[in-house]
Amino acid sequence: NSRKCIYSENGARFIDLFGCSAAAQVKTSRETKGQFLSVNMAFSVGVMSAMYLTKGITGAHLNPAVTLSFCVLGQVPWGRLVPYSLSQLLGAYLASGLVYLVYYDAIMEFSGGVLTVYGPNETASIFATYPSEYMTLSRSFLDQVVGTGMLMLCILCLNEERNTPAPTKLIPPIVATIVLGISMSMSANCGAAINPARDLGPRLFTLTAGWGTEVFTCYNYWFWVPLVAPLIGGVIGSFMYLIFIHWHLPDPDPPESLFIPSTINDKVHQPGITWDNRKELKATRL
């Protein structure tokens, strides 16, 4: 179990290392070295790499919302939920620290040495997600529920033998493409965290690295939305898959019964067959 937790932590670290590094590059260069799409693509590459890295050990558990959903579905023991989630959180925290070290000079140059959450030179959004100013808490919550629900709805079918299962070796890039699609279409409002560990880990890092408590109090204590809403959204998406897809798939075809035609020897050994009528049976067969 400890080895699985370590691999889960490493997987989460890969996701944030790719994604937050891209966010730092785009933000500090003022979009001269990448654009919004660059960040979306980098997070997706991180997901794919992390899945290939950990799939054989943990089943590629990189997201507490996904792990919770599989626990609810009975596919993962409940005892693994907390260890996996804490490992994913730790991995995201450590990845953020590494991104901070790599891009420290760029962050300080861009921000003028003032680490803030608000304003044109804010840098907190490099690490965690924050809502657009026009968003309310309720709409933000819905945004994260829908995004994570779509994630679970799309990935649950990949191993479904009764539908159109994906080739096992291609599941990581397919999941990465799903994440890319969600990021490209549902990240304008709140950044499309759809992963509590991916958001809370970096947020805790910014708290300890100089951004202060504002990373938790800003936008009317918005931090709990990407922490709670994905958990609910993942479970809702899982039940939607069960109700509208899984329970309506045809049962597997029963194995075809082997028909073995009777032979003359079968008939000879059947009760009531005597030596006297064997010649008669033989004549009939010929």
PDB file of C-alpha atoms in Angstrom:
ATOM      1  CA  ASN A   1       0.000   0.000   0.000  1.00  0.00           C
ATOM      2  CA  SER A   2       2.838   2.407   0.772  1.00  0.00           C
ATOM      3  CA  ARG A   3       4.307   1.777  -2.670  1.00  0.00           C
ATOM      4  CA  LYS A   4       0.945   2.516  -4.275  1.00  0.00           C
ATOM      5  CA  CYS A   5       0.711   5.786  -2.344  1.00  0.00           C
ATOM      6  CA  ILE A   6       4.185   6.791  -3.517  1.00  0.00           C
ATOM      7  CA  TYR A   7       3.233   6.135  -7.141  1.00  0.00           C
ATOM      8  CA  SER A   8      -0.029   8.025  -6.687  1.00  0.00           C
ATOM      9  CA  GLU A   9       1.958  10.957  -5.329  1.00  0.00           C
ATOM     10  CA  ASN A  10       4.392  10.829  -8.257  1.00  0.00           C
ATOM     11  CA  GLY A  11       1.503  10.755 -10.722  1.00  0.00           C
ATOM     12  CA  ALA A  12      -0.104  13.838  -9.223  1.00  0.00           C
ATOM     13  CA  ARG A  13       3.283  15.536  -9.233  1.00  0.00           C
ATOM     14  CA  PHE A  14       3.630  14.951 -12.981  1.00  0.00           C
ATOM     15  CA  ILE A  15       0.268  16.582 -13.681  1.00  0.00           C
ATOM     16  CA  ASP A  16       1.044  19.773 -11.764  1.00  0.00           C
ATOM     17  CA  LEU A  17       4.657  19.893 -12.895  1.00  0.00           C
ATOM     18  CA  PHE A  18       3.605  20.044 -16.540  1.00  0.00           C
ATOM     19  CA  GLY A  19       0.522  22.214 -16.042  1.00  0.00           C
ATOM     20  CA  CYS A  20       1.803  24.772 -13.552  1.00  0.00           C
ATOM     21  CA  SER A  21       5.087  25.130 -15.425  1.00  0.00           C
ATOM     22  CA  ALA A  22       3.137  25.999 -18.561  1.00  0.00           C
ATOM     23  CA  ALA A  23       1.011  28.454 -16.572  1.00  0.00           C
ATOM     24  CA  ALA A  24       4.147  30.104 -15.197  1.00  0.00           C
ATOM     25  CA  GLN A  25       5.671  30.356 -18.667  1.00  0.00           C
ATOM     26  CA  VAL A  26       2.554  31.877 -20.194  1.00  0.00           C
ATOM     27  CA  LYS A  27       1.860  34.256 -17.285  1.00  0.00           C
ATOM     28  CA  THR A  28       5.379  35.599 -16.717  1.00  0.00           C
ATOM     29  CA  SER A  29       6.061  36.061 -20.430  1.00  0.00           C
ATOM     30  CA  ARG A  30       2.767  37.941 -20.797  1.00  0.00           C
ATOM     31  CA  GLU A  31       1.663  35.350 -23.375  1.00  0.00           C
ATOM     32  CA  THR A  32       4.688  35.829 -25.618  1.00  0.00           C
ATOM     33  CA  LYS A  33       5.877  32.269 -24.869  1.00  0.00           C
ATOM     34  CA  GLY A  34       2.605  30.406 -25.034  1.00  0.00           C
ATOM     35  CA  GLN A  35      -1.114  31.055 -24.773  1.00  0.00           C
ATOM     36  CA  PHE A  36      -4.114  29.802 -22.801  1.00  0.00           C
ATOM     37  CA  LEU A  37      -4.210  26.666 -24.949  1.00  0.00           C
ATOM     38  CA  SER A  38      -0.617  25.891 -23.963  1.00  0.00           C
ATOM     39  CA  VAL A  39      -1.663  25.445 -20.331  1.00  0.00           C
ATOM     40  CA  ASN A  40      -4.576  23.190 -21.283  1.00  0.00           C
ATOM     41  CA  MET A  41      -2.354  21.020 -23.432  1.00  0.00           C
ATOM     42  CA  ALA A  42       0.384  20.815 -20.802  1.00  0.00           C
ATOM     43  CA  PHE A  43      -2.022  19.579 -18.117  1.00  0.00           C
ATOM     44  CA  SER A  44      -3.274  16.963 -20.576  1.00  0.00           C
ATOM     45  CA  VAL A  45       0.259  15.784 -21.343  1.00  0.00           C
ATOM     46  CA  GLY A  46       0.837  15.594 -17.598  1.00  0.00           C
ATOM     47  CA  VAL A  47      -2.243  13.375 -17.203  1.00  0.00           C
ATOM     48  CA  MET A  48      -1.102  11.055 -19.978  1.00  0.00           C
ATOM     49  CA  SER A  49       2.452  10.797 -18.633  1.00  0.00           C
ATOM     50  CA  ALA A  50       1.240  10.198 -15.083  1.00  0.00           C
ATOM     51  CA  MET A  51      -1.128   7.450 -16.214  1.00  0.00           C
ATOM     52  CA  TYR A  52       1.585   5.612 -18.123  1.00  0.00           C
ATOM     53  CA  LEU A  53       3.842   6.010 -15.098  1.00  0.00           C
ATOM     54  CA  THR A  54       1.430   4.675 -12.476  1.00  0.00           C
ATOM     55  CA  LYS A  55      -1.247   2.605 -14.227  1.00  0.00           C
ATOM     56  CA  GLY A  56       0.447  -0.724 -13.539  1.00  0.00           C
ATOM     57  CA  ILE A  57       0.869  -0.001  -9.807  1.00  0.00           C
ATOM     58  CA  THR A  58      -2.177   1.966  -8.648  1.00  0.00           C
ATOM     59  CA  GLY A  59      -4.503   1.874 -11.625  1.00  0.00           C
ATOM     60  CA  ALA A  60      -3.561   5.532 -12.275  1.00  0.00           C
ATOM     61  CA  HIS A  61      -5.367   7.132  -9.349  1.00  0.00           C
ATOM     62  CA  LEU A  62      -4.441  10.801  -9.746  1.00  0.00           C
ATOM     63  CA  ASN A  63      -7.627  12.551  -8.653  1.00  0.00           C
ATOM     64  CA  PRO A  64      -9.509  12.186  -5.328  1.00  0.00           C
ATOM     65  CA  ALA A  65     -12.811  12.759  -7.150  1.00  0.00           C
ATOM     66  CA  VAL A  66     -12.095   9.810  -9.448  1.00  0.00           C
ATOM     67  CA  THR A  67     -10.934   7.626  -6.560  1.00  0.00           C
ATOM     68  CA  LEU A  68     -14.088   8.472  -4.586  1.00  0.00           C
ATOM     69  CA  SER A  69     -16.263   7.642  -7.581  1.00  0.00           C
ATOM     70  CA  PHE A  70     -14.629   4.242  -7.996  1.00  0.00           C
ATOM     71  CA  CYS A  71     -15.102   3.588  -4.277  1.00  0.00           C
ATOM     72  CA  VAL A  72     -18.813   4.386  -4.607  1.00  0.00           C
ATOM     73  CA  LEU A  73     -19.019   2.046  -7.609  1.00  0.00           C
ATOM     74  CA  GLY A  74     -17.360  -0.706  -5.587  1.00  0.00           C
ATOM     75  CA  GLN A  75     -14.312  -0.922  -7.852  1.00  0.00           C
ATOM     76  CA  VAL A  76     -11.817   0.380  -5.261  1.00  0.00           C
ATOM     77  CA  PRO A  77     -11.761  -0.484  -1.525  1.00  0.00           C
ATOM     78  CA  TRP A  78     -12.838   2.398   0.698  1.00  0.00           C
ATOM     79  CA  GLY A  79      -9.686   1.979   2.755  1.00  0.00           C
ATOM     80  CA  ARG A  80      -7.619   3.355  -0.114  1.00  0.00           C
ATOM     81  CA  LEU A  81      -9.541   6.616  -0.480  1.00  0.00           C
ATOM     82  CA  VAL A  82      -7.789   8.644   2.230  1.00  0.00           C
ATOM     83  CA  PRO A  83      -4.224   7.352   1.619  1.00  0.00           C
ATOM     84  CA  TYR A  84      -4.519   7.888  -2.127  1.00  0.00           C
ATOM     85  CA  SER A  85      -6.030  11.357  -1.710  1.00  0.00           C
ATOM     86  CA  LEU A  86      -3.359  12.485   0.756  1.00  0.00           C
ATOM     87  CA  SER A  87      -0.648  11.144  -1.544  1.00  0.00           C
ATOM     88  CA  GLN A  88      -2.120  13.025  -4.498  1.00  0.00           C
ATOM     89  CA  LEU A  89      -2.275  16.181  -2.378  1.00  0.00           C
ATOM     90  CA  LEU A  90       1.360  15.821  -1.348  1.00  0.00           C
ATOM     91  CA  GLY A  91       2.454  15.233  -4.920  1.00  0.00           C
ATOM     92  CA  ALA A  92       0.683  18.383  -6.097  1.00  0.00           C
ATOM     93  CA  TYR A  93       2.247  20.400  -3.261  1.00  0.00           C
ATOM     94  CA  LEU A  94       5.775  19.217  -4.066  1.00  0.00           C
ATOM     95  CA  ALA A  95       5.301  19.811  -7.791  1.00  0.00           C
ATOM     96  CA  SER A  96       4.260  23.395  -7.084  1.00  0.00           C
ATOM     97  CA  GLY A  97       7.400  23.932  -5.034  1.00  0.00           C
ATOM     98  CA  LEU A  98       9.533  22.676  -7.898  1.00  0.00           C
ATOM     99  CA  VAL A  99       7.750  24.942 -10.391  1.00  0.00           C
ATOM    100  CA  TYR A 100       8.333  27.876  -8.017  1.00  0.00           C
ATOM    101  CA  LEU A 101      12.049  27.138  -7.892  1.00  0.00           C
ATOM    102  CA  VAL A 102      12.358  26.758 -11.658  1.00  0.00           C
ATOM    103  CA  TYR A 103      10.432  29.951 -12.406  1.00  0.00           C
ATOM    104  CA  TYR A 104      11.419  31.972  -9.333  1.00  0.00           C
ATOM    105  CA  ASP A 105      13.297  34.667 -11.247  1.00  0.00           C
ATOM    106  CA  ALA A 106      10.517  35.020 -13.816  1.00  0.00           C
ATOM    107  CA  ILE A 107       7.850  35.249 -11.108  1.00  0.00           C
ATOM    108  CA  MET A 108       9.771  37.923  -9.201  1.00  0.00           C
ATOM    109  CA  GLU A 109      10.463  39.912 -12.354  1.00  0.00           C
ATOM    110  CA  PHE A 110       6.827  39.754 -13.429  1.00  0.00           C
ATOM    111  CA  SER A 111       5.366  40.601 -10.010  1.00  0.00           C
ATOM    112  CA  GLY A 112       7.976  43.118  -8.918  1.00  0.00           C
ATOM    113  CA  GLY A 113       8.618  40.931  -5.901  1.00  0.00           C
ATOM    114  CA  VAL A 114       5.064  41.335  -4.595  1.00  0.00           C
ATOM    115  CA  LEU A 115       3.211  38.024  -4.461  1.00  0.00           C
ATOM    116  CA  THR A 116      -0.494  38.779  -4.760  1.00  0.00           C
ATOM    117  CA  VAL A 117      -3.819  37.213  -5.707  1.00  0.00           C
ATOM    118  CA  TYR A 118      -5.403  40.293  -7.280  1.00  0.00           C
ATOM    119  CA  GLY A 119      -4.338  42.772  -9.938  1.00  0.00           C
ATOM    120  CA  PRO A 120      -2.615  42.674 -13.330  1.00  0.00           C
ATOM    121  CA  ASN A 121       0.610  41.315 -11.840  1.00  0.00           C
ATOM    122  CA  GLU A 122      -0.927  38.573  -9.702  1.00  0.00           C
ATOM    123  CA  THR A 123       0.858  35.238  -9.794  1.00  0.00           C
ATOM    124  CA  ALA A 124      -1.274  33.037  -7.531  1.00  0.00           C
ATOM    125  CA  SER A 125      -3.214  31.730 -10.533  1.00  0.00           C
ATOM    126  CA  ILE A 126      -0.034  30.082 -11.806  1.00  0.00           C
ATOM    127  CA  PHE A 127      -0.566  27.431  -9.155  1.00  0.00           C
ATOM    128  CA  ALA A 128      -4.226  27.191  -8.073  1.00  0.00           C
ATOM    129  CA  THR A 129      -7.482  28.038  -9.814  1.00  0.00           C
ATOM    130  CA  TYR A 130      -9.494  31.200  -9.194  1.00  0.00           C
ATOM    131  CA  PRO A 131     -12.893  32.287 -10.510  1.00  0.00           C
ATOM    132  CA  SER A 132     -13.517  35.076 -12.968  1.00  0.00           C
ATOM    133  CA  GLU A 133     -14.779  38.205 -11.251  1.00  0.00           C
ATOM    134  CA  TYR A 134     -18.271  37.845 -12.713  1.00  0.00           C
ATOM    135  CA  MET A 135     -18.774  34.373 -11.184  1.00  0.00           C
ATOM    136  CA  THR A 136     -20.937  33.697  -8.134  1.00  0.00           C
ATOM    137  CA  LEU A 137     -20.275  30.842  -5.713  1.00  0.00           C
ATOM    138  CA  SER A 138     -23.314  28.901  -6.873  1.00  0.00           C
ATOM    139  CA  ARG A 139     -22.377  29.175 -10.560  1.00  0.00           C
ATOM    140  CA  SER A 140     -18.785  28.276  -9.742  1.00  0.00           C
ATOM    141  CA  PHE A 141     -19.984  25.209  -7.881  1.00  0.00           C
ATOM    142  CA  LEU A 142     -22.120  24.143 -10.836  1.00  0.00           C
ATOM    143  CA  ASP A 143     -19.179  24.709 -13.179  1.00  0.00           C
ATOM    144  CA  GLN A 144     -16.986  22.259 -11.262  1.00  0.00           C
ATOM    145  CA  VAL A 145     -19.764  19.695 -10.808  1.00  0.00           C
ATOM    146  CA  VAL A 146     -20.469  19.626 -14.549  1.00  0.00           C
ATOM    147  CA  GLY A 147     -16.788  19.450 -15.526  1.00  0.00           C
ATOM    148  CA  THR A 148     -15.961  16.560 -13.195  1.00  0.00           C
ATOM    149  CA  GLY A 149     -19.210  14.793 -14.023  1.00  0.00           C
ATOM    150  CA  MET A 150     -18.266  14.877 -17.698  1.00  0.00           C
ATOM    151  CA  LEU A 151     -14.844  13.489 -16.846  1.00  0.00           C
ATOM    152  CA  MET A 152     -16.280  10.431 -15.080  1.00  0.00           C
ATOM    153  CA  LEU A 153     -19.020   9.937 -17.663  1.00  0.00           C
ATOM    154  CA  CYS A 154     -16.410   9.769 -20.418  1.00  0.00           C
ATOM    155  CA  ILE A 155     -13.774   7.597 -18.753  1.00  0.00           C
ATOM    156  CA  LEU A 156     -16.087   4.937 -17.302  1.00  0.00           C
ATOM    157  CA  CYS A 157     -16.938   3.622 -20.764  1.00  0.00           C
ATOM    158  CA  LEU A 158     -13.323   3.028 -21.762  1.00  0.00           C
ATOM    159  CA  ASN A 159     -13.142  -0.419 -20.134  1.00  0.00           C
ATOM    160  CA  GLU A 160     -16.718  -1.443 -20.881  1.00  0.00           C
ATOM    161  CA  GLU A 161     -16.507  -4.737 -22.774  1.00  0.00           C
ATOM    162  CA  ARG A 162     -20.219  -4.652 -23.655  1.00  0.00           C
ATOM    163  CA  ASN A 163     -19.903  -1.335 -25.449  1.00  0.00           C
ATOM    164  CA  THR A 164     -16.897  -0.151 -27.467  1.00  0.00           C
ATOM    165  CA  PRO A 165     -13.896  -0.524 -25.131  1.00  0.00           C
ATOM    166  CA  ALA A 166     -10.698   1.353 -25.863  1.00  0.00           C
ATOM    167  CA  PRO A 167      -7.432  -0.532 -26.393  1.00  0.00           C
ATOM    168  CA  THR A 168      -5.758  -0.774 -22.992  1.00  0.00           C
ATOM    169  CA  LYS A 169      -2.491   0.778 -24.140  1.00  0.00           C
ATOM    170  CA  LEU A 170      -4.324   3.781 -25.595  1.00  0.00           C
ATOM    171  CA  ILE A 171      -6.386   4.635 -22.514  1.00  0.00           C
ATOM    172  CA  PRO A 172      -3.874   7.240 -21.169  1.00  0.00           C
ATOM    173  CA  PRO A 173      -3.866   9.398 -24.334  1.00  0.00           C
ATOM    174  CA  ILE A 174      -7.642   9.025 -24.622  1.00  0.00           C
ATOM    175  CA  VAL A 175      -8.128  10.235 -21.043  1.00  0.00           C
ATOM    176  CA  ALA A 176      -5.671  13.061 -21.732  1.00  0.00           C
ATOM    177  CA  THR A 177      -7.735  14.081 -24.750  1.00  0.00           C
ATOM    178  CA  ILE A 178     -10.901  14.066 -22.614  1.00  0.00           C
ATOM    179  CA  VAL A 179      -9.178  16.318 -20.061  1.00  0.00           C
ATOM    180  CA  LEU A 180      -8.017  18.582 -22.889  1.00  0.00           C
ATOM    181  CA  GLY A 181     -11.563  18.842 -24.220  1.00  0.00           C
ATOM    182  CA  ILE A 182     -12.925  19.752 -20.792  1.00  0.00           C
ATOM    183  CA  SER A 183     -10.135  22.295 -20.250  1.00  0.00           C
ATOM    184  CA  MET A 184     -10.657  23.905 -23.645  1.00  0.00           C
ATOM    185  CA  SER A 185     -14.428  24.194 -23.231  1.00  0.00           C
ATOM    186  CA  MET A 186     -15.032  24.629 -19.482  1.00  0.00           C
ATOM    187  CA  SER A 187     -12.094  26.533 -18.006  1.00  0.00           C
ATOM    188  CA  ALA A 188     -13.060  30.157 -18.704  1.00  0.00           C
ATOM    189  CA  ASN A 189     -15.186  30.480 -15.557  1.00  0.00           C
ATOM    190  CA  CYS A 190     -13.030  28.858 -12.881  1.00  0.00           C
ATOM    191  CA  GLY A 191      -9.966  27.278 -14.445  1.00  0.00           C
ATOM    192  CA  ALA A 192     -11.368  23.717 -14.691  1.00  0.00           C
ATOM    193  CA  ALA A 193      -9.629  22.239 -11.668  1.00  0.00           C
ATOM    194  CA  ILE A 194     -11.876  19.097 -11.696  1.00  0.00           C
ATOM    195  CA  ASN A 195      -9.373  17.649  -9.212  1.00  0.00           C
ATOM    196  CA  PRO A 196      -9.334  18.600  -5.513  1.00  0.00           C
ATOM    197  CA  ALA A 197      -5.692  17.589  -5.023  1.00  0.00           C
ATOM    198  CA  ARG A 198      -4.524  19.455  -8.117  1.00  0.00           C
ATOM    199  CA  ASP A 199      -6.047  22.649  -6.692  1.00  0.00           C
ATOM    200  CA  LEU A 200      -5.591  22.338  -2.910  1.00  0.00           C
ATOM    201  CA  GLY A 201      -1.973  21.171  -3.055  1.00  0.00           C
ATOM    202  CA  PRO A 202      -0.721  24.215  -4.989  1.00  0.00           C
ATOM    203  CA  ARG A 203      -2.971  26.488  -2.918  1.00  0.00           C
ATOM    204  CA  LEU A 204      -1.349  25.215   0.272  1.00  0.00           C
ATOM    205  CA  PHE A 205       2.050  25.806  -1.293  1.00  0.00           C
ATOM    206  CA  THR A 206       1.249  29.430  -2.139  1.00  0.00           C
ATOM    207  CA  LEU A 207       0.031  29.873   1.448  1.00  0.00           C
ATOM    208  CA  THR A 208       3.429  28.807   2.768  1.00  0.00           C
ATOM    209  CA  ALA A 209       5.561  30.426   0.049  1.00  0.00           C
ATOM    210  CA  GLY A 210       4.589  34.062   0.570  1.00  0.00           C
ATOM    211  CA  TRP A 211       1.171  34.680  -0.952  1.00  0.00           C
ATOM    212  CA  GLY A 212      -0.431  34.517   2.487  1.00  0.00           C
ATOM    213  CA  THR A 213      -3.920  33.657   3.678  1.00  0.00           C
ATOM    214  CA  GLU A 214      -5.489  35.635   0.848  1.00  0.00           C
ATOM    215  CA  VAL A 215      -5.264  32.511  -1.331  1.00  0.00           C
ATOM    216  CA  PHE A 216      -8.000  31.055   0.908  1.00  0.00           C
ATOM    217  CA  THR A 217     -10.031  34.148   1.779  1.00  0.00           C
ATOM    218  CA  CYS A 218     -10.226  35.756  -1.669  1.00  0.00           C
ATOM    219  CA  TYR A 219     -13.424  35.757  -3.720  1.00  0.00           C
ATOM    220  CA  ASN A 220     -15.603  35.140  -0.676  1.00  0.00           C
ATOM    221  CA  TYR A 221     -13.652  32.062   0.499  1.00  0.00           C
ATOM    222  CA  TRP A 222     -13.960  30.449  -2.902  1.00  0.00           C
ATOM    223  CA  PHE A 223     -11.257  27.831  -2.199  1.00  0.00           C
ATOM    224  CA  TRP A 224     -13.742  25.208  -0.984  1.00  0.00           C
ATOM    225  CA  VAL A 225     -15.535  25.070  -4.362  1.00  0.00           C
ATOM    226  CA  PRO A 226     -12.792  23.200  -6.314  1.00  0.00           C
ATOM    227  CA  LEU A 227     -12.333  21.055  -3.221  1.00  0.00           C
ATOM    228  CA  VAL A 228     -15.938  19.885  -2.723  1.00  0.00           C
ATOM    229  CA  ALA A 229     -17.711  20.310  -6.075  1.00  0.00           C
ATOM    230  CA  PRO A 230     -15.496  17.833  -8.026  1.00  0.00           C
ATOM    231  CA  LEU A 231     -16.184  15.133  -5.424  1.00  0.00           C
ATOM    232  CA  ILE A 232     -19.918  15.566  -5.898  1.00  0.00           C
ATOM    233  CA  GLY A 233     -19.636  15.959  -9.662  1.00  0.00           C
ATOM    234  CA  GLY A 234     -17.629  12.759 -10.013  1.00  0.00           C
ATOM    235  CA  VAL A 235     -20.231  10.723  -8.121  1.00  0.00           C
ATOM    236  CA  ILE A 236     -23.091  12.290 -10.109  1.00  0.00           C
ATOM    237  CA  GLY A 237     -21.316  11.527 -13.382  1.00  0.00           C
ATOM    238  CA  SER A 238     -20.763   7.931 -12.272  1.00  0.00           C
ATOM    239  CA  PHE A 239     -24.447   7.419 -11.474  1.00  0.00           C
ATOM    240  CA  MET A 240     -25.423   9.032 -14.767  1.00  0.00           C
ATOM    241  CA  TYR A 241     -23.266   6.470 -16.542  1.00  0.00           C
ATOM    242  CA  LEU A 242     -24.876   3.614 -14.595  1.00  0.00           C
ATOM    243  CA  ILE A 243     -28.457   4.825 -15.108  1.00  0.00           C
ATOM    244  CA  PHE A 244     -28.322   5.924 -18.740  1.00  0.00           C
ATOM    245  CA  ILE A 245     -25.618   3.658 -20.220  1.00  0.00           C
ATOM    246  CA  HIS A 246     -24.394   0.719 -18.141  1.00  0.00           C
ATOM    247  CA  TRP A 247     -27.777  -0.705 -17.133  1.00  0.00           C
ATOM    248  CA  HIS A 248     -29.014  -0.587 -20.735  1.00  0.00           C
ATOM    249  CA  LEU A 249     -26.135  -2.406 -22.401  1.00  0.00           C
ATOM    250  CA  PRO A 250     -26.936  -5.877 -23.739  1.00  0.00           C
ATOM    251  CA  ASP A 251     -25.846  -8.869 -21.720  1.00  0.00           C
ATOM    252  CA  PRO A 252     -22.857 -10.768 -23.085  1.00  0.00           C
ATOM    253  CA  ASP A 253     -23.840 -13.412 -25.642  1.00  0.00           C
ATOM    254  CA  PRO A 254     -24.016 -16.898 -24.065  1.00  0.00           C
ATOM    255  CA  PRO A 255     -21.485 -19.377 -25.421  1.00  0.00           C
ATOM    256  CA  GLU A 256     -22.817 -21.298 -28.368  1.00  0.00           C
ATOM    257  CA  SER A 257     -23.768 -24.872 -27.405  1.00  0.00           C
ATOM    258  CA  LEU A 258     -21.828 -27.455 -29.282  1.00  0.00           C
ATOM    259  CA  PHE A 259     -24.123 -29.736 -31.307  1.00  0.00           C
ATOM    260  CA  ILE A 260     -22.640 -33.220 -31.613  1.00  0.00           C
ATOM    261  CA  PRO A 261     -24.593 -35.328 -34.104  1.00  0.00           C
ATOM    262  CA  SER A 262     -25.335 -38.841 -33.074  1.00  0.00           C
ATOM    263  CA  THR A 263     -23.457 -41.572 -34.860  1.00  0.00           C
ATOM    264  CA  ILE A 264     -24.206 -45.158 -35.558  1.00  0.00           C
ATOM    265  CA  ASN A 265     -22.112 -46.128 -32.558  1.00  0.00           C
ATOM    266  CA  ASP A 266     -24.246 -43.861 -30.284  1.00  0.00           C
ATOM    267  CA  LYS A 267     -27.338 -45.609 -31.490  1.00  0.00           C
ATOM    268  CA  VAL A 268     -25.790 -49.021 -31.078  1.00  0.00           C
ATOM    269  CA  HIS A 269     -25.092 -48.260 -27.428  1.00  0.00           C
ATOM    270  CA  GLN A 270     -28.513 -46.772 -26.742  1.00  0.00           C
ATOM    271  CA  PRO A 271     -30.891 -48.889 -24.631  1.00  0.00           C
ATOM    272  CA  GLY A 272     -33.120 -51.062 -26.777  1.00  0.00           C
ATOM    273  CA  ILE A 273     -30.612 -51.484 -29.579  1.00  0.00           C
ATOM    274  CA  THR A 274     -29.828 -55.169 -30.033  1.00  0.00           C
ATOM    275  CA  TRP A 275     -27.434 -57.102 -32.200  1.00  0.00           C
ATOM    276  CA  ASP A 276     -30.257 -58.262 -34.347  1.00  0.00           C
ATOM    277  CA  ASN A 277     -31.162 -54.809 -35.638  1.00  0.00           C
ATOM    278  CA  ARG A 278     -27.593 -53.449 -36.082  1.00  0.00           C
ATOM    279  CA  LYS A 279     -27.633 -54.597 -39.685  1.00  0.00           C
ATOM    280  CA  GLU A 280     -30.892 -52.750 -40.142  1.00  0.00           C
ATOM    281  CA  LEU A 281     -29.413 -49.537 -38.737  1.00  0.00           C
ATOM    282  CA  LYS A 282     -26.368 -49.903 -40.920  1.00  0.00           C
ATOM    283  CA  ALA A 283     -28.505 -50.344 -43.984  1.00  0.00           C
ATOM    284  CA  THR A 284     -30.489 -47.231 -43.060  1.00  0.00           C
ATOM    285  CA  ARG A 285     -27.298 -45.192 -42.594  1.00  0.00           C
ATOM    286  CA  LEU A 286     -25.980 -46.246 -45.988  1.00  0.00           C
TER     287      LEU A 286
END
